[in-house]
Short mmCIF file of N, CA and C in Angstrom, two decimals:
data_model
loop_
_atom_site.label_atom_id
_atom_site.label_comp_id
_atom_site.label_asym_id
_atom_site.label_seq_id
_atom_site.Cartn_x
_atom_site.Cartn_y
_atom_site.Cartn_z
N MET A 24 -5.50 -1.06 3.85
CA MET A 24 -4.61 -0.08 4.43
C MET A 24 -4.55 1.16 3.55
N MET A 25 -4.16 2.26 4.21
CA MET A 25 -4.02 3.53 3.47
C MET A 25 -2.88 3.42 2.46
N ALA A 26 -3.03 4.15 1.37
CA ALA A 26 -1.95 4.18 0.39
C ALA A 26 -0.64 4.62 1.04
N THR A 27 -0.73 5.54 1.98
CA THR A 27 0.50 6.03 2.66
C THR A 27 1.13 4.88 3.46
N THR A 28 0.34 4.04 4.08
CA THR A 28 0.88 2.91 4.83
C THR A 28 1.67 1.99 3.91
N HIS A 29 1.11 1.74 2.72
CA HIS A 29 1.80 0.94 1.73
C HIS A 29 3.14 1.58 1.32
N VAL A 30 3.11 2.89 1.12
CA VAL A 30 4.35 3.60 0.77
C VAL A 30 5.37 3.50 1.89
N PHE A 31 4.93 3.71 3.14
CA PHE A 31 5.87 3.61 4.28
C PHE A 31 6.41 2.19 4.43
N ALA A 32 5.61 1.18 4.12
CA ALA A 32 6.10 -0.22 4.18
C ALA A 32 7.23 -0.39 3.16
N GLY A 33 7.04 0.11 1.95
CA GLY A 33 8.06 0.00 0.92
C GLY A 33 9.30 0.76 1.29
N LEU A 34 9.15 1.95 1.85
CA LEU A 34 10.32 2.75 2.29
C LEU A 34 11.06 2.05 3.43
N ALA A 35 10.30 1.39 4.32
CA ALA A 35 10.94 0.65 5.42
C ALA A 35 11.77 -0.51 4.88
N VAL A 36 11.29 -1.18 3.83
CA VAL A 36 12.00 -2.28 3.24
C VAL A 36 13.28 -1.83 2.55
N VAL A 37 13.25 -0.71 1.86
CA VAL A 37 14.42 -0.22 1.11
C VAL A 37 15.39 0.60 2.00
N ALA A 38 14.92 1.05 3.15
CA ALA A 38 15.74 1.91 4.01
C ALA A 38 17.11 1.28 4.37
N PRO A 39 17.17 0.01 4.73
CA PRO A 39 18.51 -0.56 5.02
C PRO A 39 19.47 -0.50 3.85
N VAL A 40 18.97 -0.74 2.66
CA VAL A 40 19.82 -0.67 1.46
C VAL A 40 20.26 0.77 1.24
N ALA A 41 19.32 1.69 1.38
CA ALA A 41 19.67 3.13 1.21
C ALA A 41 20.68 3.59 2.26
N TYR A 42 20.60 3.02 3.44
CA TYR A 42 21.56 3.39 4.48
C TYR A 42 22.97 2.92 4.14
N VAL A 43 23.07 1.69 3.62
CA VAL A 43 24.35 1.13 3.28
C VAL A 43 24.88 1.72 1.98
N ALA A 44 24.02 2.06 1.07
CA ALA A 44 24.41 2.60 -0.24
C ALA A 44 23.68 3.92 -0.51
N PRO A 45 24.04 4.99 0.21
CA PRO A 45 23.30 6.25 0.09
C PRO A 45 23.24 6.85 -1.27
N GLU A 46 24.18 6.47 -2.15
CA GLU A 46 24.16 6.98 -3.53
C GLU A 46 22.93 6.48 -4.29
N PHE A 47 22.28 5.43 -3.79
CA PHE A 47 21.09 4.91 -4.43
C PHE A 47 19.79 5.27 -3.65
N ALA A 48 19.91 6.05 -2.61
CA ALA A 48 18.77 6.36 -1.75
C ALA A 48 17.57 6.94 -2.52
N ALA A 49 17.83 7.92 -3.37
CA ALA A 49 16.71 8.57 -4.07
C ALA A 49 16.04 7.59 -5.03
N ALA A 50 16.83 6.80 -5.76
CA ALA A 50 16.23 5.84 -6.71
C ALA A 50 15.40 4.79 -5.96
N LEU A 51 15.92 4.32 -4.84
CA LEU A 51 15.16 3.33 -4.05
C LEU A 51 13.87 3.97 -3.49
N ALA A 52 13.95 5.18 -2.99
CA ALA A 52 12.79 5.83 -2.41
C ALA A 52 11.72 6.11 -3.47
N VAL A 53 12.14 6.64 -4.60
CA VAL A 53 11.18 6.92 -5.69
C VAL A 53 10.51 5.62 -6.17
N GLY A 54 11.30 4.57 -6.32
CA GLY A 54 10.70 3.27 -6.72
C GLY A 54 9.72 2.76 -5.70
N ALA A 55 10.09 2.87 -4.40
CA ALA A 55 9.20 2.39 -3.34
C ALA A 55 7.90 3.25 -3.25
N ILE A 56 8.07 4.52 -3.40
CA ILE A 56 6.86 5.40 -3.33
C ILE A 56 5.92 5.09 -4.47
N LEU A 57 6.47 5.04 -5.68
CA LEU A 57 5.60 4.75 -6.85
C LEU A 57 5.02 3.35 -6.78
N GLY A 58 5.82 2.37 -6.35
CA GLY A 58 5.30 0.99 -6.18
C GLY A 58 4.24 0.87 -5.12
N GLY A 59 4.35 1.68 -4.07
CA GLY A 59 3.35 1.66 -3.03
C GLY A 59 2.02 2.27 -3.47
N LEU A 60 2.08 3.21 -4.39
CA LEU A 60 0.88 3.87 -4.88
C LEU A 60 0.24 3.18 -6.09
N ALA A 61 1.06 2.62 -6.97
CA ALA A 61 0.60 2.10 -8.27
C ALA A 61 -0.59 1.17 -8.24
N PRO A 62 -0.62 0.17 -7.35
CA PRO A 62 -1.76 -0.75 -7.40
C PRO A 62 -3.12 -0.06 -7.21
N ASP A 63 -3.15 1.03 -6.46
CA ASP A 63 -4.40 1.69 -6.21
C ASP A 63 -4.91 2.54 -7.37
N PHE A 64 -4.13 2.60 -8.44
CA PHE A 64 -4.66 3.27 -9.63
C PHE A 64 -5.77 2.45 -10.27
N ASP A 65 -6.00 1.24 -9.77
CA ASP A 65 -7.12 0.44 -10.27
C ASP A 65 -8.45 0.87 -9.69
N LEU A 66 -8.49 1.95 -8.95
CA LEU A 66 -9.77 2.46 -8.46
C LEU A 66 -10.71 2.77 -9.60
N VAL A 67 -10.14 3.07 -10.78
CA VAL A 67 -10.99 3.34 -11.97
C VAL A 67 -11.41 2.05 -12.63
N GLY A 68 -10.81 0.92 -12.28
CA GLY A 68 -11.21 -0.40 -12.82
C GLY A 68 -11.95 -1.15 -11.72
N THR A 69 -11.52 -2.38 -11.49
CA THR A 69 -12.06 -3.16 -10.37
C THR A 69 -11.01 -3.09 -9.28
N HIS A 70 -11.32 -2.32 -8.23
CA HIS A 70 -10.34 -2.09 -7.17
C HIS A 70 -9.93 -3.41 -6.53
N ARG A 71 -8.61 -3.54 -6.35
CA ARG A 71 -7.94 -4.68 -5.77
C ARG A 71 -8.02 -5.92 -6.70
N ARG A 72 -8.29 -5.67 -7.93
CA ARG A 72 -8.24 -6.78 -8.92
C ARG A 72 -7.44 -6.36 -10.14
N THR A 73 -7.74 -5.20 -10.70
CA THR A 73 -7.15 -4.80 -11.98
C THR A 73 -5.63 -4.66 -11.88
N LEU A 74 -5.11 -4.01 -10.89
CA LEU A 74 -3.67 -3.78 -10.76
C LEU A 74 -3.04 -4.38 -9.52
N HIS A 75 -3.76 -5.23 -8.83
CA HIS A 75 -3.25 -5.89 -7.64
C HIS A 75 -2.89 -7.34 -8.01
N PHE A 76 -1.64 -7.73 -7.72
CA PHE A 76 -1.20 -9.07 -8.03
C PHE A 76 -0.50 -9.67 -6.80
N PRO A 77 -1.31 -10.12 -5.80
CA PRO A 77 -0.73 -10.59 -4.54
C PRO A 77 0.11 -11.86 -4.65
N VAL A 78 -0.15 -12.68 -5.65
CA VAL A 78 0.61 -13.93 -5.82
C VAL A 78 1.52 -13.79 -7.04
N GLY A 79 0.95 -13.46 -8.16
CA GLY A 79 1.74 -13.35 -9.39
C GLY A 79 2.76 -12.22 -9.38
N GLY A 80 2.55 -11.21 -8.58
CA GLY A 80 3.50 -10.10 -8.49
C GLY A 80 4.85 -10.51 -8.01
N LEU A 81 4.89 -11.60 -7.22
CA LEU A 81 6.14 -12.11 -6.74
C LEU A 81 7.04 -12.62 -7.86
N ALA A 82 6.40 -13.08 -8.95
CA ALA A 82 7.14 -13.56 -10.12
C ALA A 82 7.85 -12.42 -10.82
N VAL A 83 7.43 -11.20 -10.61
CA VAL A 83 8.10 -10.04 -11.19
C VAL A 83 9.07 -9.43 -10.15
N ALA A 84 8.60 -9.32 -8.90
CA ALA A 84 9.42 -8.69 -7.86
C ALA A 84 10.71 -9.49 -7.55
N GLY A 85 10.57 -10.82 -7.46
CA GLY A 85 11.74 -11.65 -7.15
C GLY A 85 12.85 -11.48 -8.14
N PRO A 86 12.60 -11.69 -9.44
CA PRO A 86 13.70 -11.50 -10.42
C PRO A 86 14.24 -10.07 -10.45
N ALA A 87 13.35 -9.09 -10.22
CA ALA A 87 13.83 -7.68 -10.21
C ALA A 87 14.80 -7.44 -9.08
N VAL A 88 14.54 -8.05 -7.94
CA VAL A 88 15.44 -7.91 -6.79
C VAL A 88 16.77 -8.62 -7.08
N VAL A 89 16.69 -9.79 -7.69
CA VAL A 89 17.93 -10.53 -8.07
C VAL A 89 18.77 -9.71 -9.04
N VAL A 90 18.15 -9.16 -10.04
CA VAL A 90 18.90 -8.35 -11.04
C VAL A 90 19.54 -7.16 -10.33
N ALA A 91 18.79 -6.50 -9.44
CA ALA A 91 19.36 -5.35 -8.71
C ALA A 91 20.52 -5.74 -7.83
N ALA A 92 20.44 -6.94 -7.22
CA ALA A 92 21.54 -7.39 -6.39
C ALA A 92 22.80 -7.74 -7.18
N VAL A 93 22.57 -8.32 -8.38
CA VAL A 93 23.70 -8.72 -9.21
C VAL A 93 24.30 -7.52 -9.95
N ALA A 94 23.45 -6.62 -10.40
CA ALA A 94 23.91 -5.46 -11.19
C ALA A 94 23.27 -4.19 -10.61
N PRO A 95 23.71 -3.76 -9.46
CA PRO A 95 23.12 -2.57 -8.84
C PRO A 95 23.39 -1.28 -9.62
N SER A 96 22.30 -0.61 -9.91
CA SER A 96 22.36 0.71 -10.55
C SER A 96 21.11 1.46 -10.12
N ARG A 97 21.08 2.72 -10.42
CA ARG A 97 19.87 3.49 -10.03
C ARG A 97 18.64 2.85 -10.67
N THR A 98 18.75 2.48 -11.93
CA THR A 98 17.60 1.92 -12.64
C THR A 98 17.18 0.56 -12.09
N THR A 99 18.11 -0.36 -11.90
CA THR A 99 17.73 -1.69 -11.44
C THR A 99 17.21 -1.63 -9.99
N LEU A 100 17.79 -0.79 -9.18
CA LEU A 100 17.29 -0.66 -7.79
C LEU A 100 15.93 0.02 -7.76
N ALA A 101 15.70 1.02 -8.58
CA ALA A 101 14.39 1.65 -8.61
C ALA A 101 13.32 0.69 -9.13
N VAL A 102 13.64 -0.10 -10.13
CA VAL A 102 12.68 -1.08 -10.67
C VAL A 102 12.41 -2.16 -9.59
N ALA A 103 13.46 -2.62 -8.91
CA ALA A 103 13.27 -3.62 -7.86
C ALA A 103 12.42 -3.09 -6.72
N ALA A 104 12.69 -1.85 -6.32
CA ALA A 104 11.89 -1.22 -5.26
C ALA A 104 10.44 -1.07 -5.66
N PHE A 105 10.24 -0.65 -6.92
CA PHE A 105 8.87 -0.48 -7.45
C PHE A 105 8.13 -1.83 -7.45
N ALA A 106 8.76 -2.83 -8.05
CA ALA A 106 8.11 -4.16 -8.18
C ALA A 106 7.88 -4.78 -6.81
N GLY A 107 8.88 -4.72 -5.95
CA GLY A 107 8.74 -5.29 -4.61
C GLY A 107 7.67 -4.60 -3.78
N THR A 108 7.63 -3.29 -3.84
CA THR A 108 6.63 -2.56 -3.05
C THR A 108 5.25 -2.73 -3.61
N ALA A 109 5.13 -2.76 -4.97
CA ALA A 109 3.78 -3.01 -5.55
C ALA A 109 3.30 -4.43 -5.17
N TRP A 110 4.19 -5.40 -5.16
CA TRP A 110 3.79 -6.72 -4.74
C TRP A 110 3.41 -6.73 -3.25
N LEU A 111 4.22 -6.09 -2.41
CA LEU A 111 3.94 -6.01 -0.98
C LEU A 111 2.61 -5.33 -0.74
N HIS A 112 2.31 -4.30 -1.48
CA HIS A 112 1.02 -3.59 -1.37
C HIS A 112 -0.12 -4.58 -1.64
N ALA A 113 -0.06 -5.26 -2.78
CA ALA A 113 -1.15 -6.18 -3.13
C ALA A 113 -1.28 -7.32 -2.14
N ALA A 114 -0.16 -7.89 -1.74
CA ALA A 114 -0.23 -9.01 -0.78
C ALA A 114 -0.73 -8.57 0.57
N SER A 115 -0.33 -7.41 1.03
CA SER A 115 -0.75 -6.95 2.37
C SER A 115 -2.21 -6.45 2.39
N ASP A 116 -2.80 -6.21 1.27
CA ASP A 116 -4.23 -5.85 1.28
C ASP A 116 -5.09 -6.96 1.83
N ALA A 117 -4.61 -8.20 1.84
CA ALA A 117 -5.37 -9.31 2.42
C ALA A 117 -5.47 -9.24 3.95
N ILE A 118 -4.58 -8.46 4.59
CA ILE A 118 -4.66 -8.37 6.05
C ILE A 118 -5.66 -7.35 6.50
N GLY A 119 -6.21 -6.58 5.56
CA GLY A 119 -7.18 -5.57 5.89
C GLY A 119 -8.61 -6.01 5.63
N GLY A 120 -9.47 -5.03 5.55
CA GLY A 120 -10.89 -5.30 5.22
C GLY A 120 -11.09 -5.35 3.72
N GLY A 121 -12.33 -5.35 3.31
CA GLY A 121 -12.65 -5.44 1.89
C GLY A 121 -12.45 -4.08 1.23
N PRO A 122 -12.65 -4.04 -0.11
CA PRO A 122 -12.41 -2.79 -0.86
C PRO A 122 -13.61 -1.85 -0.89
N GLU A 123 -14.69 -2.22 -0.25
CA GLU A 123 -15.89 -1.35 -0.27
C GLU A 123 -15.67 -0.01 0.45
N MET A 124 -16.54 0.92 0.25
CA MET A 124 -16.36 2.23 0.87
C MET A 124 -16.51 2.20 2.39
N ASP A 125 -17.27 1.23 2.90
CA ASP A 125 -17.47 1.11 4.35
C ASP A 125 -17.13 -0.30 4.84
N PRO A 126 -15.86 -0.67 4.78
CA PRO A 126 -15.46 -2.04 5.09
C PRO A 126 -15.72 -2.45 6.55
N TRP A 127 -15.95 -1.50 7.42
CA TRP A 127 -16.27 -1.85 8.81
C TRP A 127 -17.60 -2.56 8.93
N ASN A 128 -18.44 -2.50 7.90
CA ASN A 128 -19.71 -3.24 7.89
C ASN A 128 -19.53 -4.69 7.46
N GLU A 129 -18.36 -5.05 6.99
CA GLU A 129 -17.98 -6.42 6.60
C GLU A 129 -19.03 -7.05 5.67
N ARG A 130 -19.34 -6.30 4.60
CA ARG A 130 -20.34 -6.78 3.65
C ARG A 130 -19.78 -7.76 2.61
N THR A 131 -18.47 -7.86 2.53
CA THR A 131 -17.88 -8.73 1.49
C THR A 131 -16.75 -9.57 2.08
N GLU A 132 -16.53 -10.69 1.46
CA GLU A 132 -15.42 -11.55 1.83
C GLU A 132 -14.34 -11.51 0.75
N ARG A 133 -14.20 -10.35 0.11
CA ARG A 133 -13.24 -10.14 -0.97
C ARG A 133 -12.24 -9.09 -0.54
N ALA A 134 -10.98 -9.51 -0.35
CA ALA A 134 -9.95 -8.53 0.00
C ALA A 134 -9.15 -8.12 -1.19
N VAL A 135 -8.60 -9.13 -1.93
CA VAL A 135 -7.77 -8.85 -3.07
C VAL A 135 -7.83 -10.09 -4.00
N TYR A 136 -7.77 -9.82 -5.30
CA TYR A 136 -7.95 -10.92 -6.27
C TYR A 136 -6.64 -11.62 -6.52
N ASP A 137 -6.67 -12.94 -6.50
CA ASP A 137 -5.49 -13.78 -6.83
C ASP A 137 -5.67 -14.22 -8.27
N HIS A 138 -4.95 -13.62 -9.19
CA HIS A 138 -5.05 -13.93 -10.63
C HIS A 138 -4.53 -15.35 -10.94
N VAL A 139 -3.63 -15.84 -10.13
CA VAL A 139 -3.04 -17.16 -10.38
C VAL A 139 -4.07 -18.24 -10.13
N ARG A 140 -4.80 -18.13 -9.03
CA ARG A 140 -5.84 -19.14 -8.71
C ARG A 140 -7.21 -18.77 -9.25
N GLY A 141 -7.37 -17.54 -9.71
CA GLY A 141 -8.65 -17.12 -10.26
C GLY A 141 -9.72 -16.96 -9.21
N ARG A 142 -9.38 -16.47 -8.06
CA ARG A 142 -10.38 -16.29 -6.98
C ARG A 142 -9.94 -15.15 -6.06
N TRP A 143 -10.88 -14.67 -5.27
CA TRP A 143 -10.62 -13.61 -4.33
C TRP A 143 -10.05 -14.20 -3.02
N ILE A 144 -9.09 -13.50 -2.48
CA ILE A 144 -8.54 -13.88 -1.16
C ILE A 144 -9.43 -13.16 -0.13
N ARG A 145 -9.78 -13.86 0.91
CA ARG A 145 -10.69 -13.26 1.93
C ARG A 145 -9.93 -12.26 2.79
N PRO A 146 -10.64 -11.24 3.29
CA PRO A 146 -9.97 -10.27 4.16
C PRO A 146 -9.74 -10.85 5.57
N ARG A 147 -8.57 -10.60 6.12
CA ARG A 147 -8.21 -11.06 7.46
C ARG A 147 -8.70 -10.06 8.51
N ARG A 148 -8.83 -8.80 8.13
CA ARG A 148 -9.29 -7.70 8.96
C ARG A 148 -8.41 -7.46 10.22
N TRP A 149 -7.10 -7.73 10.09
CA TRP A 149 -6.20 -7.35 11.18
C TRP A 149 -6.08 -5.84 11.23
N ILE A 150 -6.12 -5.20 10.07
CA ILE A 150 -6.31 -3.78 9.95
C ILE A 150 -7.73 -3.66 9.48
N ARG A 151 -8.64 -3.25 10.31
CA ARG A 151 -10.07 -3.34 10.02
C ARG A 151 -10.46 -2.68 8.71
N TYR A 152 -9.90 -1.51 8.44
CA TYR A 152 -10.20 -0.78 7.21
C TYR A 152 -9.12 0.27 6.99
N ASP A 153 -9.02 0.76 5.76
CA ASP A 153 -8.03 1.83 5.50
C ASP A 153 -8.43 3.05 6.31
N GLY A 154 -7.47 3.57 7.05
CA GLY A 154 -7.70 4.73 7.89
C GLY A 154 -8.15 4.39 9.30
N ALA A 155 -8.20 3.10 9.63
CA ALA A 155 -8.52 2.70 11.00
C ALA A 155 -7.43 3.18 11.92
N PRO A 156 -7.70 3.32 13.21
CA PRO A 156 -6.62 3.76 14.10
C PRO A 156 -5.38 2.89 14.06
N GLU A 157 -5.57 1.58 13.94
CA GLU A 157 -4.39 0.68 13.87
C GLU A 157 -3.64 0.85 12.58
N ASP A 158 -4.31 1.28 11.52
CA ASP A 158 -3.64 1.59 10.25
C ASP A 158 -2.75 2.81 10.42
N ALA A 159 -3.27 3.84 11.10
CA ALA A 159 -2.47 5.06 11.34
C ALA A 159 -1.27 4.74 12.21
N VAL A 160 -1.42 3.89 13.21
CA VAL A 160 -0.30 3.54 14.07
C VAL A 160 0.74 2.76 13.28
N LEU A 161 0.26 1.77 12.48
CA LEU A 161 1.21 0.99 11.67
C LEU A 161 1.94 1.86 10.69
N GLY A 162 1.21 2.77 10.04
CA GLY A 162 1.84 3.67 9.06
C GLY A 162 2.90 4.55 9.73
N ALA A 163 2.59 5.08 10.91
CA ALA A 163 3.58 5.91 11.64
C ALA A 163 4.80 5.08 12.01
N ALA A 164 4.59 3.87 12.48
CA ALA A 164 5.73 3.01 12.83
C ALA A 164 6.59 2.67 11.61
N LEU A 165 5.95 2.39 10.49
CA LEU A 165 6.69 2.09 9.27
C LEU A 165 7.38 3.32 8.69
N GLY A 166 6.90 4.50 9.03
CA GLY A 166 7.52 5.74 8.53
C GLY A 166 8.82 6.07 9.27
N ILE A 167 9.02 5.50 10.47
CA ILE A 167 10.21 5.85 11.24
C ILE A 167 11.51 5.49 10.52
N PRO A 168 11.67 4.29 9.96
CA PRO A 168 12.95 3.99 9.27
C PRO A 168 13.21 4.99 8.13
N ALA A 169 12.18 5.40 7.45
CA ALA A 169 12.36 6.39 6.36
C ALA A 169 12.84 7.72 6.88
N LEU A 170 12.31 8.14 8.04
CA LEU A 170 12.76 9.40 8.62
C LEU A 170 14.18 9.33 9.13
N VAL A 171 14.63 8.14 9.54
CA VAL A 171 15.99 7.98 10.02
C VAL A 171 16.97 7.96 8.88
N VAL A 172 16.62 7.32 7.74
CA VAL A 172 17.55 7.10 6.66
C VAL A 172 17.52 8.20 5.60
N PHE A 173 16.35 8.66 5.24
CA PHE A 173 16.25 9.62 4.13
C PHE A 173 16.24 11.07 4.69
N ASP A 174 16.78 11.98 3.88
CA ASP A 174 16.79 13.38 4.33
C ASP A 174 16.30 14.24 3.16
N GLY A 175 16.36 15.52 3.37
CA GLY A 175 15.98 16.47 2.32
C GLY A 175 14.52 16.34 1.91
N TRP A 176 14.30 16.38 0.61
CA TRP A 176 12.92 16.34 0.12
C TRP A 176 12.21 15.03 0.45
N LEU A 177 12.98 13.93 0.53
CA LEU A 177 12.35 12.64 0.88
C LEU A 177 11.81 12.66 2.31
N ALA A 178 12.57 13.22 3.22
CA ALA A 178 12.08 13.32 4.59
C ALA A 178 10.86 14.23 4.65
N ALA A 179 10.86 15.30 3.87
CA ALA A 179 9.69 16.19 3.81
C ALA A 179 8.46 15.47 3.29
N VAL A 180 8.65 14.62 2.28
CA VAL A 180 7.55 13.83 1.74
C VAL A 180 7.02 12.88 2.81
N VAL A 181 7.87 12.25 3.56
CA VAL A 181 7.45 11.32 4.61
C VAL A 181 6.66 12.07 5.69
N VAL A 182 7.21 13.20 6.17
CA VAL A 182 6.51 13.98 7.19
C VAL A 182 5.14 14.45 6.70
N GLY A 183 5.10 14.97 5.46
CA GLY A 183 3.82 15.40 4.87
C GLY A 183 2.85 14.26 4.75
N SER A 184 3.34 13.09 4.33
CA SER A 184 2.48 11.92 4.19
C SER A 184 1.97 11.41 5.53
N LEU A 185 2.80 11.51 6.56
CA LEU A 185 2.36 11.12 7.92
C LEU A 185 1.24 12.06 8.34
N ALA A 186 1.36 13.34 8.05
CA ALA A 186 0.32 14.28 8.44
C ALA A 186 -0.99 13.98 7.70
N VAL A 187 -0.88 13.71 6.40
CA VAL A 187 -2.05 13.33 5.61
C VAL A 187 -2.71 12.06 6.17
N SER A 188 -1.88 11.10 6.56
CA SER A 188 -2.39 9.86 7.15
C SER A 188 -3.20 10.10 8.41
N VAL A 189 -2.70 10.93 9.27
CA VAL A 189 -3.37 11.20 10.55
C VAL A 189 -4.68 11.91 10.30
N VAL A 190 -4.69 12.89 9.42
CA VAL A 190 -5.93 13.60 9.11
C VAL A 190 -6.93 12.67 8.46
N TYR A 191 -6.49 11.85 7.52
CA TYR A 191 -7.38 10.89 6.86
C TYR A 191 -7.96 9.92 7.92
N ALA A 192 -7.14 9.40 8.81
CA ALA A 192 -7.60 8.46 9.84
C ALA A 192 -8.63 9.13 10.73
N LEU A 193 -8.46 10.40 11.05
CA LEU A 193 -9.41 11.11 11.89
C LEU A 193 -10.79 11.25 11.25
N PHE A 194 -10.82 11.37 9.93
CA PHE A 194 -12.10 11.60 9.23
C PHE A 194 -12.58 10.44 8.37
N ARG A 195 -11.87 9.33 8.37
CA ARG A 195 -12.17 8.23 7.45
C ARG A 195 -13.63 7.77 7.49
N ARG A 196 -14.15 7.49 8.63
CA ARG A 196 -15.51 6.96 8.70
C ARG A 196 -16.55 8.02 8.30
N ARG A 197 -16.23 9.28 8.47
CA ARG A 197 -17.16 10.35 8.09
C ARG A 197 -17.16 10.51 6.55
N LEU A 198 -16.11 10.10 5.90
CA LEU A 198 -16.00 10.30 4.44
C LEU A 198 -17.08 9.59 3.67
N VAL A 199 -17.56 8.45 4.18
CA VAL A 199 -18.62 7.68 3.49
C VAL A 199 -19.87 8.58 3.36
N ALA A 200 -20.23 9.28 4.41
CA ALA A 200 -21.43 10.17 4.37
C ALA A 200 -21.23 11.29 3.34
N TRP A 201 -19.99 11.71 3.14
CA TRP A 201 -19.69 12.81 2.23
C TRP A 201 -19.46 12.35 0.81
N THR A 202 -19.45 11.05 0.56
CA THR A 202 -19.16 10.51 -0.76
C THR A 202 -20.40 10.53 -1.64
N PRO A 203 -20.30 10.97 -2.90
CA PRO A 203 -21.47 10.94 -3.80
C PRO A 203 -21.95 9.49 -4.01
N ASP A 204 -23.24 9.31 -4.18
CA ASP A 204 -23.85 8.01 -4.39
C ASP A 204 -23.26 7.26 -5.59
N TRP A 205 -22.84 7.96 -6.64
CA TRP A 205 -22.37 7.29 -7.82
C TRP A 205 -21.03 6.58 -7.60
N LEU A 206 -20.35 6.84 -6.48
CA LEU A 206 -19.09 6.14 -6.21
C LEU A 206 -19.32 4.85 -5.48
N ASP A 207 -20.50 4.56 -5.02
CA ASP A 207 -20.76 3.32 -4.31
C ASP A 207 -20.63 2.09 -5.15
#
């Protein structure tokens, strides 16, 4: 899935809490945005292995959510949103295609690495590849709760990210032809 879809998923998860406790909305949103993006910083390492923890990440996210529920503050809620969204990102990568540049060719059976079991989780391909039409639709649907709950600069970030998602989805398959060979 697109990084923006992961961000929208995290914002959708924290939106109900932000609605009930608007004084924490910014902290929750920033945590969710950063958590949705963070796993993909492993593009410089082994993508979907170095910073993706689809099973083990729950061991961090779960306690972070408990701490935030017991002692809510901007910091605990931001950390919980970050950890929960980073885990959700890693776990949900298994529903997509593989991490290769052209996952629609289905050249690999590796979606995301499970550090606990020491093996790759196979791709389910429910979202065929990042930027697929169904990815754009899912991202837009997940962005709706954020648009309803968040305002100001956060709403502007969501609208801008939705626009980026649509443009990316329109050109995704063409990007492979424009990619330098050294990135393969």
